[in-house]
GROMACS .gro file of C-alpha atoms in nm:
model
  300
    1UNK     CA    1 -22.297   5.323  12.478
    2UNK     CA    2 -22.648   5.416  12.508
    3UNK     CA    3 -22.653   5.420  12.902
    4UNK     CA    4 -22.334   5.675  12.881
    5UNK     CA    5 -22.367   6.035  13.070
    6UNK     CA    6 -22.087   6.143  12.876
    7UNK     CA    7 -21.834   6.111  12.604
    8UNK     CA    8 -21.538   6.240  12.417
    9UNK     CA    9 -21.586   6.382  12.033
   10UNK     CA   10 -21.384   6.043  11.915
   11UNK     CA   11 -21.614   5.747  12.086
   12UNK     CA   12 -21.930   5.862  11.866
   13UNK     CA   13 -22.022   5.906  11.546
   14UNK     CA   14 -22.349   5.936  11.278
   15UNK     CA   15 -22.526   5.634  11.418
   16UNK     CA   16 -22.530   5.794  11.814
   17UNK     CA   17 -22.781   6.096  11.758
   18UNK     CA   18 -23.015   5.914  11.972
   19UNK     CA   19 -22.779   5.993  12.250
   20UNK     CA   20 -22.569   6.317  12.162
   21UNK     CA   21 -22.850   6.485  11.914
   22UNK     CA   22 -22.779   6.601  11.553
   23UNK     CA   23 -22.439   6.867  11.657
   24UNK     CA   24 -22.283   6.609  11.877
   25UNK     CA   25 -22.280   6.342  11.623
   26UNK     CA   26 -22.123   6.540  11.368
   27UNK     CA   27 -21.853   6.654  11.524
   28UNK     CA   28 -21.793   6.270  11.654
   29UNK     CA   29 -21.794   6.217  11.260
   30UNK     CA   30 -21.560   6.552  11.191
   31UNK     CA   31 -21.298   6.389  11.454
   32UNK     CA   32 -21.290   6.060  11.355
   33UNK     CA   33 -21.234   6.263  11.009
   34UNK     CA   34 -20.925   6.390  11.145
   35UNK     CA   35 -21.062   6.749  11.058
   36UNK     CA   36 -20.913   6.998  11.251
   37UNK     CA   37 -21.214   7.121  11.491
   38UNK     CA   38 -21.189   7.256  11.863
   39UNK     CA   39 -21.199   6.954  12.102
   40UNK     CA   40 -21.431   6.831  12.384
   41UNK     CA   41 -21.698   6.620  12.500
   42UNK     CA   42 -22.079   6.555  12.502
   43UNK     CA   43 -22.334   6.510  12.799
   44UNK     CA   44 -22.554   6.292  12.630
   45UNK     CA   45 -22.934   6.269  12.596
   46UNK     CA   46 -22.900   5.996  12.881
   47UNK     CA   47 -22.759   6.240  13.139
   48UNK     CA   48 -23.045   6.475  13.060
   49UNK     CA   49 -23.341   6.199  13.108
   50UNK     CA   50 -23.175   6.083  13.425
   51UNK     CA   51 -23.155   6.435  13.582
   52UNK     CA   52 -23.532   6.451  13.467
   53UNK     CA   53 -23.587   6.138  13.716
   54UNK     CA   54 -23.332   6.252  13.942
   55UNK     CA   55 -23.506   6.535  14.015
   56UNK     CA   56 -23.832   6.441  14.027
   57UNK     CA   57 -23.942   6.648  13.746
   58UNK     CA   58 -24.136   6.505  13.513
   59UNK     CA   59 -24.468   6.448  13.692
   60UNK     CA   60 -24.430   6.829  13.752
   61UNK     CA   61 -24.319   6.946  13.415
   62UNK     CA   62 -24.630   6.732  13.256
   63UNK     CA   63 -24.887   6.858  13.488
   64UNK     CA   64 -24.771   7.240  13.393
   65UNK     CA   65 -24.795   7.112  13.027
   66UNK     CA   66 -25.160   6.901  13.018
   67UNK     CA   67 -25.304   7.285  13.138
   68UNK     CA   68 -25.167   7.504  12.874
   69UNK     CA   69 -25.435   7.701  12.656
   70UNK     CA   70 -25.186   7.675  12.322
   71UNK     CA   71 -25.400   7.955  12.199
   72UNK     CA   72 -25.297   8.158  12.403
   73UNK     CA   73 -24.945   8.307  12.399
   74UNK     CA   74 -24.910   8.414  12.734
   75UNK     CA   75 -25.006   8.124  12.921
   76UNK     CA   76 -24.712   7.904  12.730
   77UNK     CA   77 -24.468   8.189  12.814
   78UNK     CA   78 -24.575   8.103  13.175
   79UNK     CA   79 -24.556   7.758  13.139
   80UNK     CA   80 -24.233   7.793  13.035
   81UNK     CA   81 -24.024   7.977  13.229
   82UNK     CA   82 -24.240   7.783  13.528
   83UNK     CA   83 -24.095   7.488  13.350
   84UNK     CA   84 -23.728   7.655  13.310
   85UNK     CA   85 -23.700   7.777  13.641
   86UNK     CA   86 -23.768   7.415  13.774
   87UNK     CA   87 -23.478   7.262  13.557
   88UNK     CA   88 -23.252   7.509  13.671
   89UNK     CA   89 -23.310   7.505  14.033
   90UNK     CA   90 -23.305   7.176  14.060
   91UNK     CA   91 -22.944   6.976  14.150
   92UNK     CA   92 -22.783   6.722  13.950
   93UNK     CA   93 -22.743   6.452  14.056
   94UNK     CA   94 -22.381   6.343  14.206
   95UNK     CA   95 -22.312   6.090  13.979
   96UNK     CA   96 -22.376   6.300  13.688
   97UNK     CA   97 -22.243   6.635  13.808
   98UNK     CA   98 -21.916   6.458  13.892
   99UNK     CA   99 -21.847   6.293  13.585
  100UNK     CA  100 -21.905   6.642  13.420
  101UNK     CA  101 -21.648   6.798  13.629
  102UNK     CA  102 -21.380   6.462  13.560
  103UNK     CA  103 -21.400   6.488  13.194
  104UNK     CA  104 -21.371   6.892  13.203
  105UNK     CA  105 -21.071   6.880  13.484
  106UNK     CA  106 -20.925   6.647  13.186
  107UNK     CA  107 -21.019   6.843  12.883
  108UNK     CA  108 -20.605   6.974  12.878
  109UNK     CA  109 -20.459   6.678  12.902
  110UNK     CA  110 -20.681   6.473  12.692
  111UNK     CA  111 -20.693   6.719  12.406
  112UNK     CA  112 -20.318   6.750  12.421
  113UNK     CA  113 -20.290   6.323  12.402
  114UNK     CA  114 -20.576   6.336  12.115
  115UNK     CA  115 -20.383   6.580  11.892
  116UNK     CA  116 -20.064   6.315  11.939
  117UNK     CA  117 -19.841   6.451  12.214
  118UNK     CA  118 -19.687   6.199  12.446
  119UNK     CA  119 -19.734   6.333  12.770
  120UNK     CA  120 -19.460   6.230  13.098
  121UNK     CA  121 -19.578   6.222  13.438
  122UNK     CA  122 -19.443   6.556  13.481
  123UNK     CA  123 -19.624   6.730  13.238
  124UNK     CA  124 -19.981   6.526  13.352
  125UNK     CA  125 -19.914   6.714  13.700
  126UNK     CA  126 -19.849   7.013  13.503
  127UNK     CA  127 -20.218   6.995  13.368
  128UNK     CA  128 -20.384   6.922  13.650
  129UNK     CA  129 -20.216   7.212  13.814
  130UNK     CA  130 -20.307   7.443  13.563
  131UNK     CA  131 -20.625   7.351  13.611
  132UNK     CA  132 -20.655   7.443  13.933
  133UNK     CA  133 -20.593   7.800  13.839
  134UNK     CA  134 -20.662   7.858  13.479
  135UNK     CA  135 -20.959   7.649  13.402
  136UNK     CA  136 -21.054   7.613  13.036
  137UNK     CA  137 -21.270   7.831  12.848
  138UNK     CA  138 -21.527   7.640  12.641
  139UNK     CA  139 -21.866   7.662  12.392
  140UNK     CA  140 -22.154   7.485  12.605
  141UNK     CA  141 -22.372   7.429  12.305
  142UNK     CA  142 -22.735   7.228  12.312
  143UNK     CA  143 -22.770   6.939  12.080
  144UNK     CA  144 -23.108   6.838  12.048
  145UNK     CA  145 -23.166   6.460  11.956
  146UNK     CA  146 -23.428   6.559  11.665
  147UNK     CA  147 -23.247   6.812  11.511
  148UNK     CA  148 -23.261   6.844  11.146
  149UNK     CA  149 -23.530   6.568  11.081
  150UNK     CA  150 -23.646   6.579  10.680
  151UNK     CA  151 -23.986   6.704  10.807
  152UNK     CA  152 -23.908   6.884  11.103
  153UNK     CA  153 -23.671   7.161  11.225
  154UNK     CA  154 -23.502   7.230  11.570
  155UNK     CA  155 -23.255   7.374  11.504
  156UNK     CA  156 -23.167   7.724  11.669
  157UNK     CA  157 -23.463   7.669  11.941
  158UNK     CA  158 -23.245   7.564  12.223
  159UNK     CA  159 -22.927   7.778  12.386
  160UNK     CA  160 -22.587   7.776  12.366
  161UNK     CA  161 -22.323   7.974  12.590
  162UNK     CA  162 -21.961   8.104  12.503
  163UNK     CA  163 -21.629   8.119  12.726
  164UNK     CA  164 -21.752   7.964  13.035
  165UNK     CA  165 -21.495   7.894  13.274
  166UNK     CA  166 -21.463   7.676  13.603
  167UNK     CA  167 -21.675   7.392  13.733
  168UNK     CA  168 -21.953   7.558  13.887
  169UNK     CA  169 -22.015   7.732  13.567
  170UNK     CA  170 -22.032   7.487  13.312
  171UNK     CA  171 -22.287   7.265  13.547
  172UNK     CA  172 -22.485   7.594  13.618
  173UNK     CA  173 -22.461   7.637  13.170
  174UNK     CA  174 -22.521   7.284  13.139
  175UNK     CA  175 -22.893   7.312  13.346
  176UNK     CA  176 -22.953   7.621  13.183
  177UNK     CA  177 -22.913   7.446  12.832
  178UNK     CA  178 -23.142   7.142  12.968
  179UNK     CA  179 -23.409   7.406  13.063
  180UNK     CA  180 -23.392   7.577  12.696
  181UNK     CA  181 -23.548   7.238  12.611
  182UNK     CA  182 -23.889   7.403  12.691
  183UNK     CA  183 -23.839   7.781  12.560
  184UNK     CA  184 -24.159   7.892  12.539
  185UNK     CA  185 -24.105   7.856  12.099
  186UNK     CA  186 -23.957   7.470  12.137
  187UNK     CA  187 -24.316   7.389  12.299
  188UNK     CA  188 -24.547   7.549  12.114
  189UNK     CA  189 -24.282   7.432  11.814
  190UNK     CA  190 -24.341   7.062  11.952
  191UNK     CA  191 -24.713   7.058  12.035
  192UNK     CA  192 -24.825   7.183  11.661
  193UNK     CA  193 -24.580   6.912  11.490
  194UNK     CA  194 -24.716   6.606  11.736
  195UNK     CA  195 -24.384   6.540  11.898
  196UNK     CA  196 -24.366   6.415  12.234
  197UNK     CA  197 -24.209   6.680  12.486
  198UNK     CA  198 -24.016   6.308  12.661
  199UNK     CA  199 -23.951   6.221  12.302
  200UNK     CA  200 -23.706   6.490  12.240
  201UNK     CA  201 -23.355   6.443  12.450
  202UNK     CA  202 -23.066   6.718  12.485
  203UNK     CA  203 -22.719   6.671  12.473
  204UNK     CA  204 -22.451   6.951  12.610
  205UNK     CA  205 -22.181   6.984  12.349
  206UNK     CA  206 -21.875   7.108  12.602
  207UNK     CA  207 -21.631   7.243  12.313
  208UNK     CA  208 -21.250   7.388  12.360
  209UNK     CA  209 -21.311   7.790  12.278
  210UNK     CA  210 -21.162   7.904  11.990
  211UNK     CA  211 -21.134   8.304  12.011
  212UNK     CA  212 -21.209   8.353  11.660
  213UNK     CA  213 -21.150   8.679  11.452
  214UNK     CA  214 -21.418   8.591  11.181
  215UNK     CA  215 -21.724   8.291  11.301
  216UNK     CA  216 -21.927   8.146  11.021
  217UNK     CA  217 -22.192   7.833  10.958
  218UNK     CA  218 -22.114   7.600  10.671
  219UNK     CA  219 -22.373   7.422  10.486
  220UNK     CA  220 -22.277   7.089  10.228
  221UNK     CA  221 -22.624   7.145  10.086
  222UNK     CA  222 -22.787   7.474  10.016
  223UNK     CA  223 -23.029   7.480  10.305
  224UNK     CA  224 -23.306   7.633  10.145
  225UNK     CA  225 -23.327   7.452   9.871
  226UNK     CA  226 -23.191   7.148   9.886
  227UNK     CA  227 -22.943   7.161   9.656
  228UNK     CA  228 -22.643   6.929   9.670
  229UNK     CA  229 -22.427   7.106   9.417
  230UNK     CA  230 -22.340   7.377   9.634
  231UNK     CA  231 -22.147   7.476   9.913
  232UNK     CA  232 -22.325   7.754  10.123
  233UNK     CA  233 -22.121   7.972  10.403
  234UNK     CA  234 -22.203   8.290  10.626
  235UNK     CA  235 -21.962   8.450  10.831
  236UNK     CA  236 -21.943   8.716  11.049
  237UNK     CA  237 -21.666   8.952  11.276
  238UNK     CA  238 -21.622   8.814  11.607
  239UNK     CA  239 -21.810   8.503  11.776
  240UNK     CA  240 -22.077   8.333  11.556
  241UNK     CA  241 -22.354   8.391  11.815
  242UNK     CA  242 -22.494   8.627  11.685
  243UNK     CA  243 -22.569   8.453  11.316
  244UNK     CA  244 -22.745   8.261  11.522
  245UNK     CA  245 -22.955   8.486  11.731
  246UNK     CA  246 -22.986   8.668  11.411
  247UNK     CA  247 -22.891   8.966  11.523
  248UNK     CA  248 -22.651   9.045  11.276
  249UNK     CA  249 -22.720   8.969  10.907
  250UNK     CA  250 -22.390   8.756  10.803
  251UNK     CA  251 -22.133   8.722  10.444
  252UNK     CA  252 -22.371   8.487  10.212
  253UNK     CA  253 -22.104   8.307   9.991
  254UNK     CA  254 -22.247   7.992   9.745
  255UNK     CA  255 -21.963   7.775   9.612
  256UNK     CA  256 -21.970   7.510   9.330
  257UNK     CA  257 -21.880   7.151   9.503
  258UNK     CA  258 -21.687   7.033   9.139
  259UNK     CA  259 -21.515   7.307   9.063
  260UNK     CA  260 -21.453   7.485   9.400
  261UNK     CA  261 -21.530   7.809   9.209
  262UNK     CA  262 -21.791   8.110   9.400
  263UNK     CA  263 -22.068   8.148   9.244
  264UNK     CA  264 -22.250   8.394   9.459
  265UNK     CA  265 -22.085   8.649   9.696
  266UNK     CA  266 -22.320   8.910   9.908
  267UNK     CA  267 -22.141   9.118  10.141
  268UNK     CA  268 -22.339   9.247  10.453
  269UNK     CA  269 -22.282   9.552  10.603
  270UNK     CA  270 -22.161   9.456  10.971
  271UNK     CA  271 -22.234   9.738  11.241
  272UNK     CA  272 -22.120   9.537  11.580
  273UNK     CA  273 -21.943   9.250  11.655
  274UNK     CA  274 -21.972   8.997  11.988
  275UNK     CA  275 -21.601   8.894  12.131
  276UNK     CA  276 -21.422   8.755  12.420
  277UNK     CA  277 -21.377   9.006  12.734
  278UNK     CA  278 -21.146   8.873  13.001
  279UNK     CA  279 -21.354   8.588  13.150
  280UNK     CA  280 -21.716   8.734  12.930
  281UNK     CA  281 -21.807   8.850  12.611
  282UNK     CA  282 -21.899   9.192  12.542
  283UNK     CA  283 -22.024   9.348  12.246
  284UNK     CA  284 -21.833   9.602  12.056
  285UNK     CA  285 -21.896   9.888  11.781
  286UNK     CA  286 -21.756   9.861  11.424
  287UNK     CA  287 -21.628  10.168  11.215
  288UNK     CA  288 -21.816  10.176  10.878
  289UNK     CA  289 -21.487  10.135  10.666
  290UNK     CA  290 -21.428   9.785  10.859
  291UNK     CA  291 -21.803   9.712  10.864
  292UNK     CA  292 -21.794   9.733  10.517
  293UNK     CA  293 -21.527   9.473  10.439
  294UNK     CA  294 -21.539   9.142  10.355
  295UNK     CA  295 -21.553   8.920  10.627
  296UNK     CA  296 -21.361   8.637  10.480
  297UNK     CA  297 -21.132   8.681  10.190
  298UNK     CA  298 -21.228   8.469   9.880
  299UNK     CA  299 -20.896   8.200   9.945
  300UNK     CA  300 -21.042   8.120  10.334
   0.00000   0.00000   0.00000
């Protein structure tokens, strides 16, 4: 498993995060759960090192790193988008780009066989065609292979992009999620904690899009402090990128794991919401009576 470039939700689980980083190893666990989440696959952490070699970039990515004043803020931003620009300008290799494109050609017809439906050869053409001319929207999502450590966070310092669409895209996404690896904040994030910049992989989460009317993050454990009674969620209109981003200040709901009962409810007043736009995303402006709702109702 560990030499794989990439992988459906079902072949992994807790024990890969080595190769598909903290996100892709939960949802392997949340599928082999038989919980209900959007499909897909991962690009693991193996892909990523092997485009690093590929490409002959990590003689030049260390050299731009071993000269970096970390005192001085401008000359890591510099570094870094040096560093990005490399990643992203730089081909995949063939053998990795085209097993990308095989397992996202199949992402139809495999979903549809996951979820239990027994598929003739008629309706396998049928997928393939509509492929050709409908390609699949999905979440290209960075999964980072030290996420969530006890004594380290990184979490939220790499990228993740919404409704891409078509081949040339999601490779395009996929580099530009590789090269978030070295935002200027995930190296000067790295250098102060002692972690080795080649120590830390990236996997591509490539998830089915869901066009959601209301996006929230769950948490089993209260994330700030730690405790395991609770159930914490934030939601928001719209898609969820912009909890992360933290551009719009979500729901806060805290519910008791026994008894299933809320304990805590803040509502946040919601001025904009991000959503789906033909093949984009565009941002729209919220009234102040909807704004003012509640963004999931207390039986969700």
């Amino acid at each position: 498993m560990s030499k794989k470039q990439v992988v459906w939700f079902e072949e992994i689980d807790k024990n890969d995060i080595s190769l598909v980083g903290g996100k892709g190893a939960n949802l392997g666990e949340m599928t082999g759960a038989d919980l209900p989440i959007p499909y897909g696959f991962i690009i693991t952490a193996s892909a990523y090192f092997e485009f690093i070699k590929g490409a002959n970039l990590a003689d030049k990515i260390k050299q731009t790193l071993s000269i970096i004043n970390y005192d001085n803020q401008t000359e890591i931003e510099q570094a870094s988008t040096h560093i990005r620009d490399l990643i992203i300008s730089s081909p995949i290799p063939e053998s990795i780009s085209k097993k990308i494109v095989e397992y996202y050609e199949e992402l139809n017809e495999k979903e549809a066989e996951y979820f239990g439906q027994n598929l003739s050869i008629f309706h396998h053409t049928v997928y393939k065609v509509k492929n050709l001319y409908n390609s699949p929207a999905v979440a290209v999502r960075s999964s980072a292979t030290a996420e969530d450590l006890p004594d380290a966070s990184f979490a939220g310092q790499q990228e993740s992009f919404l409704n891409v669409s078509g081949d040339i895209n999601l490779l395009h996404k996929v580099r530009e999620c590789w090269a978030s690896l070295f935002t200027t904040r995930a190296v000067y994030y790295r250098h102060t904690r002692g972690f080795g910049h080649f120590k830390v992989g990236l996997a591509v989460v490539v998830q089915r899009m869901i066009q959601s009317e209301t996006s929230g993050i769950a948490f089993s454990i209260d994330p700030v402090t730690n405790d395991k009674t609770k159930i914490v969620i934030e939601a928001v209109y719209g898609l969820g990128e912009y909890i992360v981003q933290g551009k719009i200040t979500p729901d806060h709901y805290e519910i008791d794991k026994n008894t299933f009962v809320i304990t805590k409810k803040q509502i946040a007043y919601q001025d904009l919401k991000f959503i789906r736009s033909g093949r984009g995303n565009r941002e729209i402006a919220l009234n102040k009576k909807e704004g003012s709702l509640q963004k999931i109702t207390d039986n969700q």
